[in-house]
PDB file of C-alpha atoms in Angstrom:
ATOM      1  CA  UNK R 226      23.823  -0.765   3.429  1.00  0.00           C
ATOM      2  CA  UNK R 227      20.718  -0.315   1.214  1.00  0.00           C
ATOM      3  CA  UNK R 228      17.994   2.263   1.799  1.00  0.00           C
ATOM      4  CA  UNK R 229      14.526   1.443   3.100  1.00  0.00           C
ATOM      5  CA  UNK R 230      12.033   0.423   0.461  1.00  0.00           C
ATOM      6  CA  UNK R 231      10.394   3.601  -0.837  1.00  0.00           C
ATOM      7  CA  UNK R 232       6.912   3.226  -2.362  1.00  0.00           C
ATOM      8  CA  UNK R 233       7.552   6.455  -4.312  1.00  0.00           C
ATOM      9  CA  UNK R 234       9.949   4.380  -6.463  1.00  0.00           C
ATOM     10  CA  UNK R 235       7.035   2.027  -7.215  1.00  0.00           C
ATOM     11  CA  UNK R 236       4.817   4.972  -8.165  1.00  0.00           C
ATOM     12  CA  UNK R 237       7.436   6.316 -10.592  1.00  0.00           C
ATOM     13  CA  UNK R 238       7.927   2.904 -12.229  1.00  0.00           C
ATOM     14  CA  UNK R 239       4.185   2.389 -12.371  1.00  0.00           C
ATOM     15  CA  UNK R 240       3.690   5.697 -14.129  1.00  0.00           C
ATOM     16  CA  UNK R 241       6.300   4.684 -16.712  1.00  0.00           C
ATOM     17  CA  UNK R 242       4.393   1.423 -17.308  1.00  0.00           C
ATOM     18  CA  UNK R 243       1.115   3.382 -17.606  1.00  0.00           C
ATOM     19  CA  UNK R 244       2.666   5.749 -20.108  1.00  0.00           C
ATOM     20  CA  UNK R 245       3.657   2.884 -22.426  1.00  0.00           C
ATOM     21  CA  UNK R 246       0.400   1.047 -21.754  1.00  0.00           C
ATOM     22  CA  UNK R 247       2.077  -2.081 -20.406  1.00  0.00           C
ATOM     23  CA  UNK R 248      -0.271  -2.295 -17.388  1.00  0.00           C
ATOM     24  CA  UNK R 249      -4.050  -2.226 -17.181  1.00  0.00           C
ATOM     25  CA  UNK R 250      -6.104  -1.223 -14.137  1.00  0.00           C
ATOM     26  CA  UNK R 251      -9.678  -2.158 -13.343  1.00  0.00           C
ATOM     27  CA  UNK R 252     -12.235  -0.094 -11.452  1.00  0.00           C
ATOM     28  CA  UNK R 253     -12.896  -1.269  -7.898  1.00  0.00           C
ATOM     29  CA  UNK R 254     -16.336  -2.518  -6.904  1.00  0.00           C
ATOM     30  CA  UNK R 255     -17.084  -0.406  -3.825  1.00  0.00           C
ATOM     31  CA  UNK R 256     -15.194   2.692  -4.930  1.00  0.00           C
ATOM     32  CA  UNK R 257     -15.353   3.170  -8.718  1.00  0.00           C
ATOM     33  CA  UNK R 258     -13.043   6.186  -8.474  1.00  0.00           C
ATOM     34  CA  UNK R 259     -10.331   3.799  -7.281  1.00  0.00           C
ATOM     35  CA  UNK R 260      -8.533   1.519  -9.730  1.00  0.00           C
ATOM     36  CA  UNK R 261      -6.722  -1.728  -8.937  1.00  0.00           C
ATOM     37  CA  UNK R 262      -3.915  -3.654 -10.560  1.00  0.00           C
ATOM     38  CA  UNK R 263      -3.108  -7.204  -9.463  1.00  0.00           C
ATOM     39  CA  UNK R 264       0.209  -8.619 -10.442  1.00  0.00           C
ATOM     40  CA  UNK R 265       2.768 -11.099  -9.172  1.00  0.00           C
ATOM     41  CA  UNK R 266       6.325  -9.742  -9.374  1.00  0.00           C
ATOM     42  CA  UNK R 267       8.823 -12.385  -8.276  1.00  0.00           C
ATOM     43  CA  UNK R 268       5.861 -14.750  -7.844  1.00  0.00           C
ATOM     44  CA  UNK R 269       4.524 -12.605  -4.984  1.00  0.00           C
ATOM     45  CA  UNK R 270       0.936 -11.359  -4.961  1.00  0.00           C
ATOM     46  CA  UNK R 271       0.649  -7.575  -5.095  1.00  0.00           C
ATOM     47  CA  UNK R 272      -2.414  -5.373  -5.219  1.00  0.00           C
ATOM     48  CA  UNK R 273      -1.897  -1.751  -6.276  1.00  0.00           C
ATOM     49  CA  UNK R 274      -4.766   0.632  -5.720  1.00  0.00           C
ATOM     50  CA  UNK R 275      -4.609   4.006  -7.397  1.00  0.00           C
ATOM     51  CA  UNK R 276      -6.321   7.345  -7.719  1.00  0.00           C
ATOM     52  CA  UNK R 277      -5.958   8.819 -11.179  1.00  0.00           C
ATOM     53  CA  UNK R 278      -6.318  12.196 -12.807  1.00  0.00           C
ATOM     54  CA  UNK R 279      -6.558  11.217 -16.472  1.00  0.00           C
ATOM     55  CA  UNK R 280      -3.588   8.924 -17.120  1.00  0.00           C
ATOM     56  CA  UNK R 281      -1.625  10.218 -14.120  1.00  0.00           C
ATOM     57  CA  UNK R 282      -1.505   8.040 -11.021  1.00  0.00           C
ATOM     58  CA  UNK R 283      -1.711  10.645  -8.274  1.00  0.00           C
ATOM     59  CA  UNK R 284      -1.580   8.354  -5.266  1.00  0.00           C
ATOM     60  CA  UNK R 285      -1.139   4.604  -4.748  1.00  0.00           C
ATOM     61  CA  UNK R 286      -1.535   2.077  -1.928  1.00  0.00           C
ATOM     62  CA  UNK R 287       0.416  -1.157  -2.317  1.00  0.00           C
ATOM     63  CA  UNK R 288      -0.397  -4.419  -0.533  1.00  0.00           C
ATOM     64  CA  UNK R 289       2.216  -7.163  -1.043  1.00  0.00           C
ATOM     65  CA  UNK R 290       1.770 -10.643   0.320  1.00  0.00           C
ATOM     66  CA  UNK R 291       4.563 -11.443   2.740  1.00  0.00           C
ATOM     67  CA  UNK R 292       5.424 -14.065   5.331  1.00  0.00           C
ATOM     68  CA  UNK R 293       2.400 -15.252   7.396  1.00  0.00           C
ATOM     69  CA  UNK R 294       2.082 -14.022  10.985  1.00  0.00           C
ATOM     70  CA  UNK R 295       0.965 -16.760  13.421  1.00  0.00           C
ATOM     71  CA  UNK R 296      -0.044 -18.819  10.389  1.00  0.00           C
ATOM     72  CA  UNK R 297      -2.300 -16.047   9.067  1.00  0.00           C
ATOM     73  CA  UNK R 298      -1.642 -14.299   5.715  1.00  0.00           C
ATOM     74  CA  UNK R 299       0.012 -10.914   5.944  1.00  0.00           C
ATOM     75  CA  UNK R 300       0.195  -8.004   3.504  1.00  0.00           C
ATOM     76  CA  UNK R 301       3.025  -5.497   3.720  1.00  0.00           C
ATOM     77  CA  UNK R 302       1.538  -2.125   2.978  1.00  0.00           C
ATOM     78  CA  UNK R 303       2.972   1.039   1.508  1.00  0.00           C
ATOM     79  CA  UNK R 304       1.765   4.269  -0.155  1.00  0.00           C
ATOM     80  CA  UNK R 305       2.936   7.193  -2.150  1.00  0.00           C
ATOM     81  CA  UNK R 306       1.582  10.407  -3.644  1.00  0.00           C
ATOM     82  CA  UNK R 307       3.155  12.467  -6.388  1.00  0.00           C
ATOM     83  CA  UNK R 308       4.883  15.513  -5.025  1.00  0.00           C
ATOM     84  CA  UNK R 309       2.536  18.220  -6.415  1.00  0.00           C
ATOM     85  CA  UNK R 310      -0.562  16.459  -4.888  1.00  0.00           C
ATOM     86  CA  UNK R 311       0.753  15.970  -1.328  1.00  0.00           C
ATOM     87  CA  UNK R 312      -1.068  17.498   1.587  1.00  0.00           C
ATOM     88  CA  UNK R 313      -4.527  17.042   0.013  1.00  0.00           C
ATOM     89  CA  UNK R 314      -5.489  13.847   1.804  1.00  0.00           C
ATOM     90  CA  UNK R 315      -4.997  11.593  -1.237  1.00  0.00           C
ATOM     91  CA  UNK R 316      -2.767   9.066   0.608  1.00  0.00           C
ATOM     92  CA  UNK R 317      -5.270   8.716   3.444  1.00  0.00           C
ATOM     93  CA  UNK R 318      -8.020   8.327   0.869  1.00  0.00           C
ATOM     94  CA  UNK R 319      -6.335   5.653  -1.199  1.00  0.00           C
ATOM     95  CA  UNK R 320      -5.016   3.724   1.791  1.00  0.00           C
ATOM     96  CA  UNK R 321      -8.447   3.507   3.485  1.00  0.00           C
ATOM     97  CA  UNK R 322     -10.324   2.694   0.302  1.00  0.00           C
ATOM     98  CA  UNK R 323      -7.663   0.279  -0.926  1.00  0.00           C
ATOM     99  CA  UNK R 324      -7.674  -1.585   2.415  1.00  0.00           C
ATOM    100  CA  UNK R 325     -11.468  -1.817   2.329  1.00  0.00           C
ATOM    101  CA  UNK R 326     -11.376  -3.171  -1.249  1.00  0.00           C
ATOM    102  CA  UNK R 327      -8.682  -5.691  -0.249  1.00  0.00           C
ATOM    103  CA  UNK R 328     -10.775  -6.885   2.713  1.00  0.00           C
ATOM    104  CA  UNK R 329     -13.844  -7.330   0.447  1.00  0.00           C
ATOM    105  CA  UNK R 330     -11.813  -9.228  -2.138  1.00  0.00           C
ATOM    106  CA  UNK R 331     -10.228 -11.508   0.433  1.00  0.00           C
ATOM    107  CA  UNK R 332     -13.636 -12.295   1.952  1.00  0.00           C
ATOM    108  CA  UNK R 333     -14.994 -13.203  -1.505  1.00  0.00           C
ATOM    109  CA  UNK R 334     -12.089 -15.643  -1.799  1.00  0.00           C
ATOM    110  CA  UNK R 335     -12.674 -17.267   1.584  1.00  0.00           C
ATOM    111  CA  UNK R 336     -10.036 -15.335   3.542  1.00  0.00           C
ATOM    112  CA  UNK R 337     -11.824 -13.613   6.399  1.00  0.00           C
ATOM    113  CA  UNK R 338      -8.748 -12.700   8.443  1.00  0.00           C
ATOM    114  CA  UNK R 339      -5.315 -11.388   7.508  1.00  0.00           C
ATOM    115  CA  UNK R 340      -2.668  -9.099   8.925  1.00  0.00           C
ATOM    116  CA  UNK R 341      -1.527  -5.791   7.487  1.00  0.00           C
ATOM    117  CA  UNK R 342       1.884  -4.444   8.248  1.00  0.00           C
ATOM    118  CA  UNK R 343       3.735  -1.236   7.557  1.00  0.00           C
ATOM    119  CA  UNK R 344       7.391  -0.636   8.462  1.00  0.00           C
ATOM    120  CA  UNK R 345       8.117   3.112   8.351  1.00  0.00           C
ATOM    121  CA  UNK R 346      11.265   5.040   9.051  1.00  0.00           C
ATOM    122  CA  UNK R 347      10.980   6.947  12.342  1.00  0.00           C
ATOM    123  CA  UNK R 348      12.001  10.064  10.431  1.00  0.00           C
ATOM    124  CA  UNK R 349       9.076   9.854   7.999  1.00  0.00           C
ATOM    125  CA  UNK R 350       6.652  11.836  10.113  1.00  0.00           C
ATOM    126  CA  UNK R 351       3.907  12.156   7.478  1.00  0.00           C
ATOM    127  CA  UNK R 352       3.756   8.399   6.874  1.00  0.00           C
ATOM    128  CA  UNK R 353       3.865   7.660  10.615  1.00  0.00           C
ATOM    129  CA  UNK R 354       0.933  10.082  11.032  1.00  0.00           C
ATOM    130  CA  UNK R 355      -1.062   8.355   8.304  1.00  0.00           C
ATOM    131  CA  UNK R 356      -0.266   4.869   9.692  1.00  0.00           C
ATOM    132  CA  UNK R 357      -1.435   6.027  13.119  1.00  0.00           C
ATOM    133  CA  UNK R 358      -4.824   6.815  11.584  1.00  0.00           C
ATOM    134  CA  UNK R 359      -5.092   3.444   9.806  1.00  0.00           C
ATOM    135  CA  UNK R 360      -3.723   1.142  12.500  1.00  0.00           C
ATOM    136  CA  UNK R 361      -5.465   0.954  15.876  1.00  0.00           C
ATOM    137  CA  UNK R 362      -2.566  -0.989  17.434  1.00  0.00           C
ATOM    138  CA  UNK R 363       0.450   0.971  18.704  1.00  0.00           C
ATOM    139  CA  UNK R 364       3.612   0.536  16.631  1.00  0.00           C
ATOM    140  CA  UNK R 365       6.723  -1.294  17.831  1.00  0.00           C
ATOM    141  CA  UNK R 366      10.215   0.086  17.439  1.00  0.00           C
ATOM    142  CA  UNK R 367      12.335  -2.029  15.136  1.00  0.00           C
ATOM    143  CA  UNK R 368      15.291  -1.980  12.812  1.00  0.00           C
ATOM    144  CA  UNK R 369      14.411  -2.190   9.150  1.00  0.00           C
ATOM    145  CA  UNK R 370      15.930  -5.491   7.959  1.00  0.00           C
ATOM    146  CA  UNK R 371      16.749  -4.116   4.513  1.00  0.00           C
ATOM    147  CA  UNK R 372      18.408  -0.816   5.440  1.00  0.00           C
ATOM    148  CA  UNK R 373      19.262  -1.144   9.105  1.00  0.00           C
ATOM    149  CA  UNK R 374      17.399   2.173   9.788  1.00  0.00           C
ATOM    150  CA  UNK R 375      15.393   2.799  12.958  1.00  0.00           C
ATOM    151  CA  UNK R 376      11.778   2.220  12.091  1.00  0.00           C
ATOM    152  CA  UNK R 377       8.296   1.640  13.457  1.00  0.00           C
ATOM    153  CA  UNK R 378       6.424  -1.555  12.737  1.00  0.00           C
ATOM    154  CA  UNK R 379       2.637  -1.222  12.531  1.00  0.00           C
ATOM    155  CA  UNK R 380       0.906  -4.618  12.588  1.00  0.00           C
ATOM    156  CA  UNK R 381      -2.671  -5.652  13.130  1.00  0.00           C
ATOM    157  CA  UNK R 382      -5.415  -7.982  11.933  1.00  0.00           C
ATOM    158  CA  UNK R 383      -7.462  -6.464   9.104  1.00  0.00           C
TER     159      UNK R 383
END
């Protein structure tokens, strides 16, 4: 069976695209130190928020439009930080600022309510810890549909 989706893979691929200048970020409105890239891989809306040091993406937060929950739009959320920058609070920083930017952007476009969801392996204690800071709702135990691994589903209205 396949492994759980790992946002670190997205960060590595994103850095390759940055290196060859095939993607272009914009500064965010509320947090100019945060950059955003909107794209639609496989015709699915994705917002990638990033903290940079020069041309190096140090930490990212991804928000990918997924199946609606109770008829309300839902964004699957993930994050990653390059190995040598972990433990400095960058993931918490980019997740909180990225989520705030996403909320502001959705409101500007007439969407005042949406769900955010994160499905995290039970063994990924650092990500579970971060999600527990971001989500006020308690997680539910689940089985990751992609990998079959034991996971925690965090889900709440943003």
